[in-house]
Short mmCIF file of N, CA and C in Angstrom, two decimals:
data_model
loop_
_atom_site.label_atom_id
_atom_site.label_comp_id
_atom_site.label_asym_id
_atom_site.label_seq_id
_atom_site.Cartn_x
_atom_site.Cartn_y
_atom_site.Cartn_z
N UNK A 1 8.01 125.08 -108.13
CA UNK A 1 8.99 124.75 -109.70
C UNK A 1 9.48 123.76 -109.24
N UNK A 2 9.69 122.23 -110.20
CA UNK A 2 10.76 121.07 -109.94
C UNK A 2 11.68 122.09 -111.20
N UNK A 3 12.71 120.02 -111.50
CA UNK A 3 13.82 121.03 -112.30
C UNK A 3 13.09 120.46 -113.65
N UNK A 4 12.07 119.73 -113.54
CA UNK A 4 11.31 119.84 -114.98
C UNK A 4 10.91 121.02 -115.68
N UNK A 5 11.03 122.05 -114.70
CA UNK A 5 10.69 123.69 -115.40
C UNK A 5 11.38 124.29 -115.83
N UNK A 6 12.49 123.71 -115.45
CA UNK A 6 13.80 124.47 -115.92
C UNK A 6 14.59 123.53 -116.88
N UNK A 7 13.83 122.83 -117.95
CA UNK A 7 14.76 122.00 -118.70
C UNK A 7 15.73 122.63 -119.65
N UNK A 8 15.46 123.97 -119.99
CA UNK A 8 15.74 124.33 -120.89
C UNK A 8 17.18 125.15 -120.30
N UNK A 9 17.35 124.84 -119.26
CA UNK A 9 18.72 125.40 -118.83
C UNK A 9 19.14 124.61 -118.18
N UNK A 10 20.31 124.49 -118.57
CA UNK A 10 21.03 123.23 -118.25
C UNK A 10 23.21 123.92 -118.20
N UNK A 11 23.94 123.35 -117.10
CA UNK A 11 25.12 123.80 -116.91
C UNK A 11 26.18 122.99 -118.07
N UNK A 12 27.24 123.42 -117.83
CA UNK A 12 27.96 122.58 -119.16
C UNK A 12 28.38 121.81 -118.35
N UNK A 13 29.14 121.26 -120.24
CA UNK A 13 29.65 119.60 -119.68
C UNK A 13 30.78 119.38 -118.08
N UNK A 14 30.32 118.81 -117.32
CA UNK A 14 31.76 118.52 -116.53
C UNK A 14 32.90 117.95 -117.07
N UNK A 15 33.91 118.37 -116.42
CA UNK A 15 35.40 117.76 -116.81
C UNK A 15 36.09 116.76 -116.01
N UNK A 16 36.62 115.69 -116.62
CA UNK A 16 37.09 114.65 -116.10
C UNK A 16 38.50 114.36 -116.32
N UNK A 17 39.05 115.08 -115.20
CA UNK A 17 40.86 114.63 -115.23
C UNK A 17 41.24 113.54 -113.96
N UNK A 18 42.24 113.59 -114.77
CA UNK A 18 42.58 111.84 -114.05
C UNK A 18 44.15 112.63 -113.56
N UNK A 19 44.92 111.59 -112.64
CA UNK A 19 46.12 111.34 -112.76
C UNK A 19 46.97 110.13 -112.36
N UNK A 20 48.10 109.48 -112.76
CA UNK A 20 48.63 109.97 -113.78
C UNK A 20 47.34 110.27 -115.06
N UNK A 21 47.87 110.77 -116.43
CA UNK A 21 46.74 111.49 -117.52
C UNK A 21 46.61 110.46 -117.77
N UNK A 22 45.41 109.79 -118.22
CA UNK A 22 44.95 108.89 -119.11
C UNK A 22 45.45 107.27 -118.42
N UNK A 23 46.50 107.21 -118.01
CA UNK A 23 47.24 106.02 -117.50
C UNK A 23 46.97 105.72 -116.08
N UNK A 24 47.67 104.13 -115.39
CA UNK A 24 47.12 104.16 -114.16
C UNK A 24 48.32 102.73 -113.93
N UNK A 25 48.54 102.48 -113.09
CA UNK A 25 48.89 100.97 -112.78
C UNK A 25 48.49 100.13 -111.55
N UNK A 26 48.58 98.91 -112.43
CA UNK A 26 47.49 97.79 -111.54
C UNK A 26 47.95 97.75 -110.19
N UNK A 27 47.09 98.13 -109.71
CA UNK A 27 46.83 97.79 -107.75
C UNK A 27 47.27 99.32 -107.57
N UNK A 28 48.00 99.74 -108.06
CA UNK A 28 48.03 101.14 -107.21
C UNK A 28 46.82 102.13 -108.04
N UNK A 29 46.32 103.30 -106.44
CA UNK A 29 45.90 104.11 -107.30
C UNK A 29 45.88 105.40 -107.76
N UNK A 30 44.89 105.63 -109.06
CA UNK A 30 44.67 106.45 -110.02
C UNK A 30 43.58 107.44 -109.60
N UNK A 31 43.96 109.16 -109.73
CA UNK A 31 43.18 110.00 -109.10
C UNK A 31 42.56 110.84 -110.12
N UNK A 32 40.86 110.71 -109.66
CA UNK A 32 40.35 111.04 -110.95
C UNK A 32 39.60 112.43 -109.77
N UNK A 33 39.42 113.55 -110.93
CA UNK A 33 39.12 114.90 -110.49
C UNK A 33 38.37 115.43 -111.32
N UNK A 34 36.75 116.32 -110.62
CA UNK A 34 35.68 116.45 -111.55
C UNK A 34 36.35 117.96 -111.83
N UNK A 35 36.01 118.59 -113.10
CA UNK A 35 35.59 120.14 -112.91
C UNK A 35 34.82 120.34 -113.22
N UNK A 36 33.99 120.35 -112.32
CA UNK A 36 32.41 121.31 -111.91
C UNK A 36 31.97 122.34 -111.12
N UNK A 37 31.86 123.70 -111.09
CA UNK A 37 31.41 124.21 -110.42
C UNK A 37 30.03 125.71 -110.61
N UNK A 38 29.99 125.64 -109.82
CA UNK A 38 28.74 126.79 -109.59
C UNK A 38 28.46 127.24 -110.69
N UNK A 39 27.20 127.25 -111.68
CA UNK A 39 27.17 128.16 -113.15
C UNK A 39 26.10 128.64 -112.79
N UNK A 40 25.40 129.94 -113.67
CA UNK A 40 24.56 130.98 -113.52
C UNK A 40 24.07 130.51 -115.14
N UNK A 41 23.00 130.65 -115.61
CA UNK A 41 22.08 130.73 -116.99
C UNK A 41 20.70 131.72 -116.56
N UNK A 42 21.21 132.55 -118.24
CA UNK A 42 19.69 133.17 -118.18
C UNK A 42 19.20 133.41 -119.07
N UNK A 43 17.79 133.34 -119.08
CA UNK A 43 16.56 133.31 -120.21
C UNK A 43 15.34 133.34 -119.82
N UNK A 44 14.89 132.70 -120.41
CA UNK A 44 13.06 132.81 -119.97
C UNK A 44 12.58 131.79 -119.42
N UNK A 45 11.80 131.74 -117.90
CA UNK A 45 11.53 130.99 -117.74
C UNK A 45 9.94 131.12 -117.43
N UNK A 46 8.98 130.23 -117.28
CA UNK A 46 7.46 130.95 -117.30
C UNK A 46 6.92 132.09 -118.01
N UNK A 47 7.69 132.86 -119.02
CA UNK A 47 7.34 133.84 -120.06
C UNK A 47 8.13 134.75 -119.51
N UNK A 48 8.78 135.03 -118.14
CA UNK A 48 9.45 135.89 -117.65
C UNK A 48 11.29 135.88 -117.71
N UNK A 49 11.41 136.84 -117.75
CA UNK A 49 13.28 136.69 -117.61
C UNK A 49 13.56 136.32 -116.27
N UNK A 50 14.18 135.20 -116.23
CA UNK A 50 14.64 134.27 -115.29
C UNK A 50 16.15 134.40 -115.45
N UNK A 51 16.58 133.62 -113.95
CA UNK A 51 18.60 133.17 -113.87
C UNK A 51 18.10 131.94 -113.33
N UNK A 52 18.91 130.78 -114.19
CA UNK A 52 19.11 129.12 -112.72
C UNK A 52 20.02 129.28 -112.15
N UNK A 53 20.68 128.97 -111.27
CA UNK A 53 21.65 129.26 -110.87
C UNK A 53 22.13 127.49 -110.20
N UNK A 54 22.94 126.46 -111.19
CA UNK A 54 23.47 125.42 -110.67
C UNK A 54 24.16 124.93 -109.68
N UNK A 55 23.94 124.54 -108.53
CA UNK A 55 25.29 124.04 -107.48
C UNK A 55 25.47 122.62 -107.44
N UNK A 56 26.82 122.14 -107.79
CA UNK A 56 27.09 120.92 -108.22
C UNK A 56 27.20 120.26 -106.44
N UNK A 57 26.65 119.05 -105.95
CA UNK A 57 26.44 118.09 -104.86
C UNK A 57 27.00 116.82 -104.74
N UNK A 58 26.78 116.58 -105.68
CA UNK A 58 27.24 114.87 -105.71
C UNK A 58 28.18 114.72 -106.94
N UNK A 59 29.18 113.52 -106.98
CA UNK A 59 30.30 112.98 -108.14
C UNK A 59 29.88 111.57 -107.77
N UNK A 60 29.79 111.13 -108.82
CA UNK A 60 29.98 109.63 -109.05
C UNK A 60 31.12 109.67 -110.47
N UNK A 61 31.75 108.45 -110.51
CA UNK A 61 32.72 107.77 -111.62
C UNK A 61 32.41 106.43 -111.66
N UNK A 62 31.91 105.87 -113.02
CA UNK A 62 31.74 104.58 -112.81
C UNK A 62 32.66 104.08 -113.40
N UNK A 63 34.06 102.90 -113.09
CA UNK A 63 34.46 102.52 -114.23
C UNK A 63 34.06 101.63 -114.63
N UNK A 64 34.88 101.06 -116.07
CA UNK A 64 34.30 100.11 -116.69
C UNK A 64 34.65 98.46 -116.32
N UNK A 65 35.46 98.51 -115.32
CA UNK A 65 35.84 96.92 -114.47
C UNK A 65 34.87 97.05 -113.20
N UNK A 66 33.63 97.58 -112.99
CA UNK A 66 32.53 97.54 -112.51
C UNK A 66 32.98 98.28 -111.14
N UNK A 67 33.42 98.80 -111.02
CA UNK A 67 33.71 99.97 -109.58
C UNK A 67 33.06 101.31 -109.81
N UNK A 68 32.30 101.50 -109.04
CA UNK A 68 31.43 102.98 -108.65
C UNK A 68 32.00 103.81 -107.52
N UNK A 69 32.62 105.06 -107.74
CA UNK A 69 33.35 105.77 -106.94
C UNK A 69 32.20 106.78 -106.68
N UNK A 70 32.01 107.26 -105.63
CA UNK A 70 30.54 108.31 -104.68
C UNK A 70 31.40 109.14 -104.19
N UNK A 71 31.52 111.04 -104.36
CA UNK A 71 31.73 111.30 -103.18
C UNK A 71 31.23 112.69 -103.28
N UNK A 72 31.10 113.85 -102.03
CA UNK A 72 30.38 114.30 -101.92
C UNK A 72 31.40 115.97 -102.70
N UNK A 73 32.82 116.11 -102.73
CA UNK A 73 33.14 116.52 -103.02
C UNK A 73 34.23 116.50 -104.47
N UNK A 74 34.36 117.14 -105.41
CA UNK A 74 35.02 116.72 -106.95
C UNK A 74 36.49 116.58 -107.12
N UNK A 75 37.41 116.27 -105.83
CA UNK A 75 38.28 115.56 -105.74
C UNK A 75 39.11 116.63 -105.56
N UNK A 76 40.71 116.49 -105.97
CA UNK A 76 41.86 117.75 -106.08
C UNK A 76 42.97 116.68 -106.45
N UNK A 77 43.60 117.28 -107.05
CA UNK A 77 45.19 116.52 -107.12
C UNK A 77 46.14 116.27 -106.44
N UNK A 78 46.42 115.11 -106.29
CA UNK A 78 48.12 115.03 -105.46
C UNK A 78 48.52 116.26 -104.94
N UNK A 79 49.33 117.13 -105.19
CA UNK A 79 49.96 118.02 -105.29
C UNK A 79 48.74 119.72 -104.17
N UNK A 80 47.68 119.81 -104.75
CA UNK A 80 46.88 119.90 -103.68
C UNK A 80 46.67 119.71 -102.55
N UNK A 81 46.80 118.41 -102.74
CA UNK A 81 46.29 117.62 -101.31
C UNK A 81 47.34 117.55 -100.29
N UNK A 82 48.67 117.55 -101.34
CA UNK A 82 49.49 117.28 -100.23
C UNK A 82 50.35 115.96 -100.49
N UNK A 83 49.63 115.30 -101.53
CA UNK A 83 49.95 114.36 -101.21
C UNK A 83 50.62 113.42 -102.23
N UNK A 84 51.61 111.89 -101.96
CA UNK A 84 52.51 111.81 -102.70
C UNK A 84 51.68 110.86 -103.71
N UNK A 85 52.42 110.96 -105.23
CA UNK A 85 51.51 110.39 -106.22
C UNK A 85 51.33 109.00 -105.63
N UNK A 86 49.93 108.30 -106.79
CA UNK A 86 49.69 106.98 -106.88
C UNK A 86 48.84 106.78 -104.57
N UNK A 87 49.11 107.78 -103.85
CA UNK A 87 48.08 107.83 -102.60
C UNK A 87 46.36 107.67 -102.98
N UNK A 88 46.38 106.79 -102.27
CA UNK A 88 44.88 107.03 -102.05
C UNK A 88 44.00 107.88 -102.18
N UNK A 89 43.05 108.77 -102.42
CA UNK A 89 42.06 109.71 -102.12
C UNK A 89 40.77 109.07 -102.03
N UNK A 90 40.13 110.20 -102.05
CA UNK A 90 38.44 109.97 -101.72
C UNK A 90 37.90 109.78 -103.27
N UNK A 91 38.42 110.28 -104.28
CA UNK A 91 37.92 110.07 -105.58
C UNK A 91 39.02 108.92 -106.40
N UNK A 92 39.98 107.93 -105.74
CA UNK A 92 40.77 107.69 -106.82
C UNK A 92 40.19 105.65 -106.63
N UNK A 93 40.76 105.16 -107.55
CA UNK A 93 40.60 103.93 -107.98
C UNK A 93 41.36 103.17 -108.42
N UNK A 94 41.53 101.81 -107.97
CA UNK A 94 43.16 101.05 -107.92
C UNK A 94 42.28 100.01 -109.13
N UNK A 95 42.76 99.79 -110.04
CA UNK A 95 42.44 98.90 -110.98
C UNK A 95 42.76 97.30 -110.70
N UNK A 96 42.61 96.12 -110.89
CA UNK A 96 43.05 94.79 -110.58
C UNK A 96 43.88 94.05 -111.23
N UNK A 97 43.76 94.95 -112.69
CA UNK A 97 44.54 93.61 -113.92
C UNK A 97 44.34 94.82 -114.93
N UNK A 98 45.26 94.24 -116.03
CA UNK A 98 45.74 95.41 -117.40
C UNK A 98 44.65 95.79 -117.98
N UNK A 99 44.72 96.56 -119.26
CA UNK A 99 44.02 96.52 -120.21
C UNK A 99 43.32 98.04 -120.36
N UNK A 100 42.43 98.27 -121.01
CA UNK A 100 42.06 99.57 -121.47
C UNK A 100 40.70 99.90 -120.97
N UNK A 101 40.35 100.49 -119.97
CA UNK A 101 39.40 101.04 -118.86
C UNK A 101 38.93 102.35 -119.52
N UNK A 102 37.29 102.39 -118.94
CA UNK A 102 36.63 104.19 -119.17
C UNK A 102 36.13 104.08 -117.85
N UNK A 103 36.46 105.52 -117.40
CA UNK A 103 36.09 106.28 -116.22
C UNK A 103 34.80 106.86 -116.57
N UNK A 104 33.32 107.32 -116.32
CA UNK A 104 31.93 107.67 -116.72
C UNK A 104 32.05 108.63 -115.42
N UNK A 105 32.06 110.21 -115.95
CA UNK A 105 31.44 110.73 -114.59
C UNK A 105 30.42 111.00 -114.42
N UNK A 106 29.54 111.77 -113.68
CA UNK A 106 28.68 112.36 -113.68
C UNK A 106 28.24 112.93 -112.20
N UNK A 107 27.83 114.68 -112.32
CA UNK A 107 27.82 115.31 -111.54
C UNK A 107 26.46 115.07 -111.37
N UNK A 108 25.95 115.60 -109.58
CA UNK A 108 24.95 115.97 -109.59
C UNK A 108 24.40 117.40 -108.95
N UNK A 109 23.64 118.06 -109.95
CA UNK A 109 23.16 119.32 -109.43
C UNK A 109 22.14 119.91 -108.87
N UNK A 110 22.13 121.20 -108.14
CA UNK A 110 21.22 121.03 -107.01
C UNK A 110 21.04 123.03 -108.29
N UNK A 111 19.58 123.15 -107.44
CA UNK A 111 19.08 124.44 -108.41
C UNK A 111 18.25 125.77 -108.00
N UNK A 112 18.57 126.40 -108.20
CA UNK A 112 18.09 127.64 -107.89
C UNK A 112 17.16 128.86 -108.74
N UNK A 113 16.80 129.63 -109.02
CA UNK A 113 16.32 130.32 -109.88
C UNK A 113 15.74 131.63 -109.05
N UNK A 114 15.28 132.49 -109.85
CA UNK A 114 14.91 134.06 -109.49
C UNK A 114 14.48 134.76 -110.49
N UNK A 115 13.62 135.42 -110.39
CA UNK A 115 12.74 136.11 -111.92
C UNK A 115 13.19 137.53 -111.64
N UNK A 116 14.14 138.84 -112.51
CA UNK A 116 14.42 140.18 -112.73
C UNK A 116 14.93 140.36 -111.50
N UNK A 117 15.73 139.45 -110.67
CA UNK A 117 16.68 140.32 -109.74
C UNK A 117 16.01 140.10 -108.33
N UNK A 118 14.87 139.06 -108.42
CA UNK A 118 14.44 139.18 -107.37
C UNK A 118 15.36 137.96 -106.16
N UNK A 119 15.10 137.77 -104.88
CA UNK A 119 15.85 136.63 -104.34
C UNK A 119 15.83 135.32 -105.14
N UNK A 120 16.60 134.79 -104.76
CA UNK A 120 17.26 133.56 -105.36
C UNK A 120 16.39 132.36 -104.43
N UNK A 121 15.09 131.09 -105.37
CA UNK A 121 14.53 130.30 -104.46
C UNK A 121 14.88 129.16 -105.10
N UNK A 122 15.19 127.67 -103.91
CA UNK A 122 15.19 126.21 -104.34
C UNK A 122 14.51 125.74 -105.07
N UNK A 123 14.98 125.02 -106.01
CA UNK A 123 13.85 124.40 -106.90
C UNK A 123 14.23 122.66 -106.72
N UNK A 124 12.74 122.47 -106.90
CA UNK A 124 12.84 121.00 -105.96
C UNK A 124 13.07 119.54 -106.49
N UNK A 125 13.82 118.75 -106.18
CA UNK A 125 14.82 117.82 -107.37
C UNK A 125 16.52 117.87 -107.42
N UNK A 126 17.20 116.89 -107.89
CA UNK A 126 18.63 117.07 -108.72
C UNK A 126 18.42 116.73 -110.03
N UNK A 127 19.88 117.47 -110.60
CA UNK A 127 20.04 117.47 -112.12
C UNK A 127 20.98 116.16 -112.22
N UNK A 128 21.48 115.38 -112.85
CA UNK A 128 22.33 114.60 -113.22
C UNK A 128 22.94 114.66 -114.63
N UNK A 129 24.28 115.14 -114.77
CA UNK A 129 24.92 115.84 -115.67
C UNK A 129 25.85 114.35 -116.18
N UNK A 130 26.06 114.08 -117.35
CA UNK A 130 27.03 113.05 -117.23
C UNK A 130 28.42 113.87 -117.96
N UNK A 131 29.44 113.48 -117.49
CA UNK A 131 30.68 114.58 -118.05
C UNK A 131 31.35 113.86 -119.03
N UNK A 132 32.86 114.53 -119.60
CA UNK A 132 33.66 113.44 -120.42
C UNK A 132 33.76 112.25 -120.00
N UNK A 133 33.95 111.04 -120.51
CA UNK A 133 34.04 110.05 -120.90
C UNK A 133 36.13 109.79 -121.21
N UNK A 134 36.85 109.40 -119.82
CA UNK A 134 38.28 109.50 -119.49
C UNK A 134 38.79 107.74 -120.01
N UNK A 135 39.41 107.91 -120.60
CA UNK A 135 40.29 106.56 -121.14
C UNK A 135 40.60 106.32 -120.41
N UNK A 136 41.56 105.31 -119.93
CA UNK A 136 42.66 104.86 -118.71
C UNK A 136 43.19 103.37 -118.99
N UNK A 137 44.20 104.04 -120.03
CA UNK A 137 45.31 102.50 -120.16
C UNK A 137 46.02 101.47 -118.89
N UNK A 138 45.40 100.99 -118.22
CA UNK A 138 46.66 100.14 -117.08
C UNK A 138 47.71 99.04 -117.25
N UNK A 139 48.70 99.01 -117.03
CA UNK A 139 49.91 98.58 -117.23
C UNK A 139 50.16 98.14 -115.72
N UNK A 140 51.35 97.29 -115.88
CA UNK A 140 52.18 96.67 -114.94
C UNK A 140 53.35 97.55 -114.95
N UNK A 141 53.95 97.60 -114.27
CA UNK A 141 55.64 98.36 -114.29
C UNK A 141 56.25 97.87 -113.06
N UNK A 142 57.50 98.00 -113.87
CA UNK A 142 58.52 97.00 -113.10
C UNK A 142 59.42 98.12 -112.91
N UNK A 143 59.60 98.97 -111.22
CA UNK A 143 60.98 100.14 -111.19
C UNK A 143 62.13 99.49 -111.59
N UNK A 144 63.11 100.02 -111.77
CA UNK A 144 64.17 100.02 -112.08
C UNK A 144 65.36 100.89 -111.04
N UNK A 145 66.79 100.51 -110.97
CA UNK A 145 67.48 101.54 -110.06
C UNK A 145 67.10 101.57 -108.78
N UNK A 146 66.36 100.37 -108.42
CA UNK A 146 66.30 100.02 -107.20
C UNK A 146 67.08 99.35 -106.36
N UNK A 147 67.65 99.66 -104.79
CA UNK A 147 68.07 98.43 -104.47
C UNK A 147 67.92 97.46 -103.48
N UNK A 148 66.39 97.39 -103.54
CA UNK A 148 65.54 95.79 -103.09
C UNK A 148 63.80 96.26 -103.49
N UNK A 149 63.10 95.58 -102.65
CA UNK A 149 61.54 95.95 -102.47
C UNK A 149 60.91 97.18 -101.83
N UNK A 150 60.32 97.81 -102.91
CA UNK A 150 60.16 99.19 -101.96
C UNK A 150 59.36 99.15 -101.03
N UNK A 151 58.36 98.28 -100.98
CA UNK A 151 57.27 97.95 -99.86
C UNK A 151 58.13 97.74 -98.89
N UNK A 152 59.01 96.74 -98.92
CA UNK A 152 59.63 96.57 -97.63
C UNK A 152 60.82 97.40 -97.01
N UNK A 153 60.92 98.84 -98.32
CA UNK A 153 62.17 99.83 -97.29
C UNK A 153 61.53 100.78 -98.55
N UNK A 154 60.97 101.60 -98.01
CA UNK A 154 60.21 102.68 -99.01
C UNK A 154 61.01 104.05 -99.12
N UNK A 155 62.17 104.01 -97.75
CA UNK A 155 62.45 104.83 -98.06
C UNK A 155 64.21 105.00 -98.96
N UNK A 156 64.08 103.60 -99.29
CA UNK A 156 65.31 103.28 -100.11
C UNK A 156 66.03 104.31 -101.71
N UNK A 157 66.60 103.98 -102.35
CA UNK A 157 67.02 104.52 -103.51
C UNK A 157 65.99 104.17 -104.39
N UNK A 158 65.83 104.99 -105.24
CA UNK A 158 64.73 104.48 -106.27
C UNK A 158 63.33 104.24 -106.15
N UNK A 159 63.09 104.61 -104.85
CA UNK A 159 61.27 103.77 -103.92
C UNK A 159 60.86 105.29 -104.25
#
């Protein structure tokens, strides 16, 4: 059994979220999070009732500035990670210049199948499913109400 044999079975389109939502600051990490999970699909395979279960195992964000970020996990929000906003993560990307960009997600799945409730059997190969395109507006921002350079005094007021 190969991925070609299960072509009529497909996982749903993965979601592609980011924080901050839809925008980023030049030189600071924007955090990307894929929304993909294990999914089971039912149907007919080789003339028999079957189920195919898809497991996400890889994530790739292709940014329109030429950067590619690959990960084995879908990423998590800064709050879930217990990190401050604009902290680098395994799935983050920092844009070097202002502009309008896109981030295209692809999720790689492995799959297994079974007939009529039998044991699950792994299928050779992987399947890459494109996710939703994320629009990213990147700009330069100045902070106000600070007592000085936040890089030099990160605990200062407004930093």
